[in-house]
Protein backbone atom coordinates (compact mmCIF):
# COMPACT_ATOMS: atom_id res chain seq x y z
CA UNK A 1 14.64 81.72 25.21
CA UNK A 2 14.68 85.11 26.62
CA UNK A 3 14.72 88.08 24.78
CA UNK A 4 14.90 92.04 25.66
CA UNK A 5 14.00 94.47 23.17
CA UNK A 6 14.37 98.26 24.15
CA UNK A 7 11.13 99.97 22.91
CA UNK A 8 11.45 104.07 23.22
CA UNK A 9 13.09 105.90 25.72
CA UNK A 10 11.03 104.23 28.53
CA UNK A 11 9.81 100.51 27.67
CA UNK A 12 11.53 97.20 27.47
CA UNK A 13 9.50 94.01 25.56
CA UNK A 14 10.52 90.95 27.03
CA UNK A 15 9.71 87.71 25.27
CA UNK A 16 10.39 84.47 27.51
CA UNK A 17 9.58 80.86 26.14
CA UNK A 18 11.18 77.27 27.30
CA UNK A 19 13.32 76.96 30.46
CA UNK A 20 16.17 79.27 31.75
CA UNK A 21 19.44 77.73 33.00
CA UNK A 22 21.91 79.31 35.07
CA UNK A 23 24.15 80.61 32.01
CA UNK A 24 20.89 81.58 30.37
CA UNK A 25 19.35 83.54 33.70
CA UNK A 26 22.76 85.38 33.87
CA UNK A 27 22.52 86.54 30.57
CA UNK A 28 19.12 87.43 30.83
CA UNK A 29 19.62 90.04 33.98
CA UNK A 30 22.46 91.36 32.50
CA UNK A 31 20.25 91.72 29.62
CA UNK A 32 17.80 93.45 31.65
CA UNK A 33 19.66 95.91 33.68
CA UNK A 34 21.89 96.62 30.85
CA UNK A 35 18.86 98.03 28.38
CA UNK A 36 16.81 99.46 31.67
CA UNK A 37 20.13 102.01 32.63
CA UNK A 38 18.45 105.29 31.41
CA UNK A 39 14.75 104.33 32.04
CA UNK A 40 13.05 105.88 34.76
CA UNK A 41 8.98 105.63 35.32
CA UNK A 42 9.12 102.50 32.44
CA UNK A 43 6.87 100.02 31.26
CA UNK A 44 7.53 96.46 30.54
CA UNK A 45 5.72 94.17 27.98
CA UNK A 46 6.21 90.64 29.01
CA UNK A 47 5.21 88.03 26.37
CA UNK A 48 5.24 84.55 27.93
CA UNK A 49 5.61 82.58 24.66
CA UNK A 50 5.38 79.12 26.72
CA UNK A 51 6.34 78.81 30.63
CA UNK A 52 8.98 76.81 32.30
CA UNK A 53 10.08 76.74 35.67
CA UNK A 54 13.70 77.95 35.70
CA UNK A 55 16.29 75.17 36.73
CA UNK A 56 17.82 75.52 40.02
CA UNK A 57 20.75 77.00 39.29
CA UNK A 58 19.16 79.84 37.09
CA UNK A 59 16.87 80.55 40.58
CA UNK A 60 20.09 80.65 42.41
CA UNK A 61 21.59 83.22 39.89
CA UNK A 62 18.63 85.13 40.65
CA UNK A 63 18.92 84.82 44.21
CA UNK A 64 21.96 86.42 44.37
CA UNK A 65 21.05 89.79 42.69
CA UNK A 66 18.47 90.33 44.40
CA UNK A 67 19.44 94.07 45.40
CA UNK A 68 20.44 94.94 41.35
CA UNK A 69 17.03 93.23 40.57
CA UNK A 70 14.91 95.75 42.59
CA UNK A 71 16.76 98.48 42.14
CA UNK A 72 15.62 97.68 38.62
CA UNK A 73 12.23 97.02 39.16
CA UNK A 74 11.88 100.32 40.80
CA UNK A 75 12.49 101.81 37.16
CA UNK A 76 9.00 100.78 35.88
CA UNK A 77 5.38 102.20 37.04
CA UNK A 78 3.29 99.59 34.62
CA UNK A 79 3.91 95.92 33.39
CA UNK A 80 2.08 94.27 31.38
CA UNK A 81 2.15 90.24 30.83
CA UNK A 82 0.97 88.10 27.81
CA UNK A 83 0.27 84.85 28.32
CA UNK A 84 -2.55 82.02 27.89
CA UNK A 85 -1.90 80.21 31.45
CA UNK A 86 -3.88 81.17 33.95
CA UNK A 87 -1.73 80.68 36.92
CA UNK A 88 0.70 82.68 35.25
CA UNK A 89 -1.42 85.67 34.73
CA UNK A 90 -2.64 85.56 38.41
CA UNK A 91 0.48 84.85 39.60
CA UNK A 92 2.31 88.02 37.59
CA UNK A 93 -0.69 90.49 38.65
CA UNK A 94 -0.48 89.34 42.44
CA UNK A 95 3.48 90.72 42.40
CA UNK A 96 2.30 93.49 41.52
CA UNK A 97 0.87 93.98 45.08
CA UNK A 98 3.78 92.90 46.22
CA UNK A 99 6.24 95.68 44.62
CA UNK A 100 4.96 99.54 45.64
CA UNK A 101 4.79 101.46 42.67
CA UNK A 102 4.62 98.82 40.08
CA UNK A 103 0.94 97.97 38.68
CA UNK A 104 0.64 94.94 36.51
CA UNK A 105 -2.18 93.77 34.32
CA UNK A 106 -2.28 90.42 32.33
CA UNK A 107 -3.73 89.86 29.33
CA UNK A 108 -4.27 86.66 26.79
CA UNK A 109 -1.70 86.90 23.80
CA UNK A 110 -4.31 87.67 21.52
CA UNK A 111 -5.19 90.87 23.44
CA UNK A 112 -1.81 92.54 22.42
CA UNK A 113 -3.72 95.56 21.05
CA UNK A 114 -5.20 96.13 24.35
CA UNK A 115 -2.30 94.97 26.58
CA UNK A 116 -0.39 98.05 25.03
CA UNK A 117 -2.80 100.43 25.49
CA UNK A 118 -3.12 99.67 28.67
CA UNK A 119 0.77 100.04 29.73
CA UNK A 120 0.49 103.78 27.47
CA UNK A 121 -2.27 104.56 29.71
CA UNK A 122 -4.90 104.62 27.05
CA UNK A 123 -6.80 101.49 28.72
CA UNK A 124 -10.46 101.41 30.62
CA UNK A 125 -8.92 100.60 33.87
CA UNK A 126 -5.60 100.98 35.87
């Protein structure tokens, strides 16, 4: 399941649980460019619900929109991720060293509160 919700002017809440095929991955970056058109210096709330790899296919779908996919990322300054898995959290915050401009700070699910005060700049630390 993957699920985009447009929050405000400038945030998208994405909610991802369970395994992405290839028909599901297209749908979901269509999704996501779709809702992100008129968002410029965003936010993103992702809540990782439970985490599977994608299949291969959905990874290939990926693949090839690469370009639309980070000319999308470059809409968002902050991201924030919700999840209980470690690897995941480290894994999510280590992109964000990898994509200039984009800071991203995990959180447990439980620490919603904080997680959004955190993307609307209210938190202790960038």
């Amino acid at each position: 399941m993957f699920t985009v919700e447009k929050v405000g002017s400038d945030r998208l809440d994405i909610e991802m649980s369970g395994k992405l095929d290839s028909e599901e991955m297209r749908a979901a970056l269509d999704e996501l460019l779709d809702k992100s058109a008129e968002i410029e210096h965003g936010k993103m709330l992702f809540d990782i619900v439970e985490y599977h790899l994608p299949s291969m296919g959905a990874i290939g779908v990926e693949l090839s929109r690469f370009p639309s996919m980070m000319r999308f990322i470059r809409k968002f300054d902050r991201a924030v991720v919700l999840s209980d898995t470690n690897w995941v959290k480290k894994v999510s915050e280590a992109e964000g060293f990898l994509i200039p401009g984009l800071t991203i700070k995990s959180f447990n699910r439980d620490q919603r509160d904080q997680a959004e005060a955190w993307l609307e700049g209210f938190g202790t630390d960038s």
